[in-house]
PDB file of C-alpha atoms in Angstrom:
ATOM      1  CA  MET A 292    -182.320   5.938  66.941  1.00 61.00           C
ATOM      2  CA  THR A 293    -179.960   8.835  66.265  1.00 65.00           C
ATOM      3  CA  GLN A 294    -179.982  10.901  63.075  1.00 62.00           C
ATOM      4  CA  SER A 295    -176.655   9.293  62.112  1.00 59.00           C
ATOM      5  CA  ASP A 296    -178.161   5.821  62.575  1.00 60.00           C
ATOM      6  CA  ALA A 297    -181.109   6.786  60.380  1.00 57.00           C
ATOM      7  CA  ILE A 298    -178.782   8.030  57.649  1.00 57.00           C
ATOM      8  CA  ASP A 299    -176.654   4.878  57.885  1.00 57.00           C
ATOM      9  CA  GLU A 300    -179.783   2.714  57.701  1.00 60.00           C
ATOM     10  CA  ALA A 301    -181.085   4.594  54.636  1.00 56.00           C
ATOM     11  CA  MET A 302    -177.770   4.295  52.790  1.00 54.00           C
ATOM     12  CA  PRO A 303    -177.236   1.134  50.745  1.00 54.00           C
ATOM     13  CA  ALA A 304    -174.467  -1.147  51.967  1.00 52.00           C
ATOM     14  CA  VAL A 305    -171.360  -0.621  49.851  1.00 59.00           C
ATOM     15  CA  ALA A 306    -167.751  -1.676  50.101  1.00 77.00           C
ATOM     16  CA  ASN A 307    -166.607   1.941  50.336  1.00 84.00           C
ATOM     17  CA  ASP A 308    -167.146   3.977  53.488  1.00 88.00           C
ATOM     18  CA  VAL A 309    -166.083   7.603  53.208  1.00 87.00           C
ATOM     19  CA  LEU A 310    -165.684   7.804  56.973  1.00 90.00           C
ATOM     20  CA  ARG A 311    -162.941   5.168  56.879  1.00 90.00           C
ATOM     21  CA  PRO A 312    -159.545   6.909  56.622  1.00 89.00           C
ATOM     22  CA  ASP A 313    -158.293   4.429  54.007  1.00 89.00           C
ATOM     23  CA  CYS A 314    -161.397   4.615  51.799  1.00 90.00           C
ATOM     24  CA  PRO A 315    -160.575   5.655  48.217  1.00 88.00           C
ATOM     25  CA  SER A 316    -163.894   7.490  47.919  1.00 89.00           C
ATOM     26  CA  ARG A 317    -162.400  10.185  50.166  1.00 89.00           C
ATOM     27  CA  VAL A 318    -160.449  11.596  47.208  1.00 88.00           C
ATOM     28  CA  VAL A 319    -163.731  12.150  45.369  1.00 89.00           C
ATOM     29  CA  MET A 320    -165.287  13.887  48.367  1.00 90.00           C
ATOM     30  CA  GLN A 321    -162.173  16.017  48.748  1.00 90.00           C
ATOM     31  CA  ARG A 322    -162.292  17.072  45.077  1.00 92.00           C
ATOM     32  CA  ILE A 323    -165.968  18.012  45.261  1.00 91.00           C
ATOM     33  CA  GLY A 324    -165.367  19.818  48.548  1.00 89.00           C
ATOM     34  CA  GLU A 325    -162.463  21.910  47.282  1.00 92.00           C
ATOM     35  CA  ARG A 326    -163.125  25.613  47.468  1.00 93.00           C
ATOM     36  CA  TRP A 327    -164.163  26.270  43.847  1.00 97.00           C
ATOM     37  CA  SER A 328    -165.165  22.844  42.497  1.00 97.00           C
ATOM     38  CA  MET A 329    -168.866  23.026  43.384  1.00 96.00           C
ATOM     39  CA  PHE A 330    -169.165  26.525  41.979  1.00 97.00           C
ATOM     40  CA  VAL A 331    -167.570  25.489  38.673  1.00 98.00           C
ATOM     41  CA  ILE A 332    -169.848  22.465  38.385  1.00 97.00           C
ATOM     42  CA  LEU A 333    -172.939  24.563  39.133  1.00 97.00           C
ATOM     43  CA  ALA A 334    -171.811  27.283  36.704  1.00 98.00           C
ATOM     44  CA  LEU A 335    -171.557  24.688  33.917  1.00 98.00           C
ATOM     45  CA  ALA A 336    -175.016  23.240  34.624  1.00 97.00           C
ATOM     46  CA  ASP A 337    -176.650  25.218  31.803  1.00 96.00           C
ATOM     47  CA  GLY A 338    -174.079  24.238  29.198  1.00 98.00           C
ATOM     48  CA  PRO A 339    -170.548  24.902  27.959  1.00 98.00           C
ATOM     49  CA  LEU A 340    -168.747  28.138  28.831  1.00 98.00           C
ATOM     50  CA  ARG A 341    -165.543  29.748  27.753  1.00 97.00           C
ATOM     51  CA  PHE A 342    -162.952  30.508  30.425  1.00 96.00           C
ATOM     52  CA  THR A 343    -163.799  34.215  30.755  1.00 96.00           C
ATOM     53  CA  ALA A 344    -167.538  33.576  30.967  1.00 98.00           C
ATOM     54  CA  LEU A 345    -166.971  30.799  33.500  1.00 98.00           C
ATOM     55  CA  LYS A 346    -164.727  33.037  35.597  1.00 97.00           C
ATOM     56  CA  ALA A 347    -167.378  35.778  35.566  1.00 97.00           C
ATOM     57  CA  ARG A 348    -170.126  33.298  36.485  1.00 97.00           C
ATOM     58  CA  VAL A 349    -168.155  31.823  39.400  1.00 97.00           C
ATOM     59  CA  GLY A 350    -167.135  35.217  40.752  1.00 94.00           C
ATOM     60  CA  VAL A 351    -164.054  36.201  42.702  1.00 94.00           C
ATOM     61  CA  VAL A 352    -161.843  33.227  41.803  1.00 96.00           C
ATOM     62  CA  THR A 353    -158.456  34.142  40.332  1.00 97.00           C
ATOM     63  CA  SER A 354    -157.507  32.963  36.844  1.00 97.00           C
ATOM     64  CA  LYS A 355    -154.696  30.836  38.267  1.00 97.00           C
ATOM     65  CA  VAL A 356    -156.946  29.059  40.771  1.00 97.00           C
ATOM     66  CA  LEU A 357    -159.713  28.589  38.209  1.00 98.00           C
ATOM     67  CA  THR A 358    -157.208  27.029  35.801  1.00 97.00           C
ATOM     68  CA  GLU A 359    -155.999  24.650  38.533  1.00 97.00           C
ATOM     69  CA  THR A 360    -159.577  23.747  39.443  1.00 97.00           C
ATOM     70  CA  LEU A 361    -160.513  23.110  35.813  1.00 98.00           C
ATOM     71  CA  ARG A 362    -157.482  20.880  35.297  1.00 97.00           C
ATOM     72  CA  ALA A 363    -158.287  18.860  38.412  1.00 97.00           C
ATOM     73  CA  LEU A 364    -161.959  18.453  37.474  1.00 97.00           C
ATOM     74  CA  GLU A 365    -160.950  17.437  33.951  1.00 98.00           C
ATOM     75  CA  ALA A 366    -158.443  14.897  35.284  1.00 97.00           C
ATOM     76  CA  ASP A 367    -161.214  13.389  37.433  1.00 96.00           C
ATOM     77  CA  GLY A 368    -163.548  13.144  34.432  1.00 97.00           C
ATOM     78  CA  LEU A 369    -166.086  15.655  35.746  1.00 97.00           C
ATOM     79  CA  ILE A 370    -165.617  18.255  33.026  1.00 98.00           C
ATOM     80  CA  ALA A 371    -164.377  18.203  29.447  1.00 98.00           C
ATOM     81  CA  ARG A 372    -162.200  20.827  27.790  1.00 98.00           C
ATOM     82  CA  ARG A 373    -162.858  21.368  24.115  1.00 97.00           C
ATOM     83  CA  ALA A 374    -160.409  23.389  22.033  1.00 95.00           C
ATOM     84  CA  TYR A 375    -161.545  24.606  18.624  1.00 92.00           C
ATOM     85  CA  ALA A 376    -159.107  25.112  15.738  1.00 90.00           C
ATOM     86  CA  GLU A 377    -160.073  28.719  15.111  1.00 89.00           C
ATOM     87  CA  SER A 378    -158.343  32.037  15.002  1.00 89.00           C
ATOM     88  CA  PRO A 379    -158.339  33.345  17.646  1.00 87.00           C
ATOM     89  CA  PRO A 380    -158.326  30.023  19.527  1.00 87.00           C
ATOM     90  CA  ARG A 381    -161.506  29.138  21.393  1.00 92.00           C
ATOM     91  CA  VAL A 382    -161.747  26.767  24.375  1.00 96.00           C
ATOM     92  CA  GLU A 383    -164.935  25.719  26.109  1.00 98.00           C
ATOM     93  CA  TYR A 384    -165.557  23.738  29.254  1.00 98.00           C
ATOM     94  CA  GLU A 385    -168.579  21.533  29.846  1.00 98.00           C
ATOM     95  CA  LEU A 386    -169.793  18.904  32.256  1.00 98.00           C
ATOM     96  CA  THR A 387    -169.322  15.277  31.339  1.00 98.00           C
ATOM     97  CA  GLY A 388    -172.024  12.725  32.105  1.00 98.00           C
ATOM     98  CA  LEU A 389    -170.215  11.979  35.346  1.00 97.00           C
ATOM     99  CA  GLY A 390    -170.069  15.689  36.220  1.00 97.00           C
ATOM    100  CA  SER A 391    -173.746  16.125  35.361  1.00 98.00           C
ATOM    101  CA  SER A 392    -174.595  13.337  37.802  1.00 97.00           C
ATOM    102  CA  LEU A 393    -173.442  15.681  40.593  1.00 96.00           C
ATOM    103  CA  LEU A 394    -176.066  18.320  39.770  1.00 97.00           C
ATOM    104  CA  VAL A 395    -178.872  16.695  41.772  1.00 96.00           C
ATOM    105  CA  PRO A 396    -176.920  16.329  45.042  1.00 95.00           C
ATOM    106  CA  LEU A 397    -175.363  19.783  44.576  1.00 95.00           C
ATOM    107  CA  ALA A 398    -178.796  21.294  43.955  1.00 95.00           C
ATOM    108  CA  GLY A 399    -179.857  19.927  47.344  1.00 95.00           C
ATOM    109  CA  MET A 400    -176.799  21.427  49.030  1.00 94.00           C
ATOM    110  CA  ARG A 401    -177.366  24.731  47.238  1.00 94.00           C
ATOM    111  CA  ALA A 402    -181.020  24.861  48.287  1.00 96.00           C
ATOM    112  CA  TRP A 403    -180.088  24.061  51.880  1.00 95.00           C
ATOM    113  CA  ALA A 404    -177.389  26.769  51.922  1.00 95.00           C
ATOM    114  CA  GLU A 405    -179.640  29.408  50.353  1.00 95.00           C
ATOM    115  CA  THR A 406    -182.476  28.557  52.765  1.00 97.00           C
ATOM    116  CA  HIS A 407    -180.409  28.420  55.947  1.00 97.00           C
ATOM    117  CA  VAL A 408    -177.847  31.175  55.376  1.00 96.00           C
ATOM    118  CA  PRO A 409    -179.672  33.608  57.700  1.00 96.00           C
ATOM    119  CA  GLU A 410    -179.535  31.105  60.560  1.00 97.00           C
ATOM    120  CA  VAL A 411    -175.875  30.269  59.946  1.00 96.00           C
ATOM    121  CA  LEU A 412    -174.863  33.940  59.758  1.00 95.00           C
ATOM    122  CA  ALA A 413    -176.848  34.759  62.913  1.00 95.00           C
ATOM    123  CA  SER A 414    -175.172  31.906  64.759  1.00 96.00           C
ATOM    124  CA  ARG A 415    -171.776  33.031  63.507  1.00 93.00           C
ATOM    125  CA  ALA A 416    -172.465  36.584  64.705  1.00 93.00           C
ATOM    126  CA  ARG A 417    -173.555  35.321  68.148  1.00 92.00           C
ATOM    127  CA  HIS A 418    -170.425  33.197  68.375  1.00 92.00           C
ATOM    128  CA  LEU A 419    -168.180  36.158  67.546  1.00 90.00           C
ATOM    129  CA  VAL A 420    -169.820  38.246  70.272  1.00 89.00           C
ATOM    130  CA  THR A 421    -169.276  35.553  72.904  1.00 85.00           C
ATOM    131  CA  SER A 422    -165.749  34.622  71.811  1.00 76.00           C
TER     132      SER A 422
END
């Protein structure tokens, strides 16, 4: 049995199959896999943040790209934007219940990435030398 067979066997049978080109679940995978989406979701794990604090927590993302990412995640129901009627205006972003449900799988991906980064970087370096 291959590793792929084992994964397929462990997965419950569902009508959607992300490997099918016409599967609607692909749009969800694409959103989560966009460059900054995972970082925004992880940054909001500890609670609501204002735009500037979120931008600082995520890192090198530009304001324009962060705004686009936030709008897309909000449209998909993964985050909520809360504007307060104050002077000066205050806006906070937080995970919805749906967005919070991504924290467990993302924590696994994060742990894998943080554990295996030395191996990946070493392989990348070897590949560059032989290319």
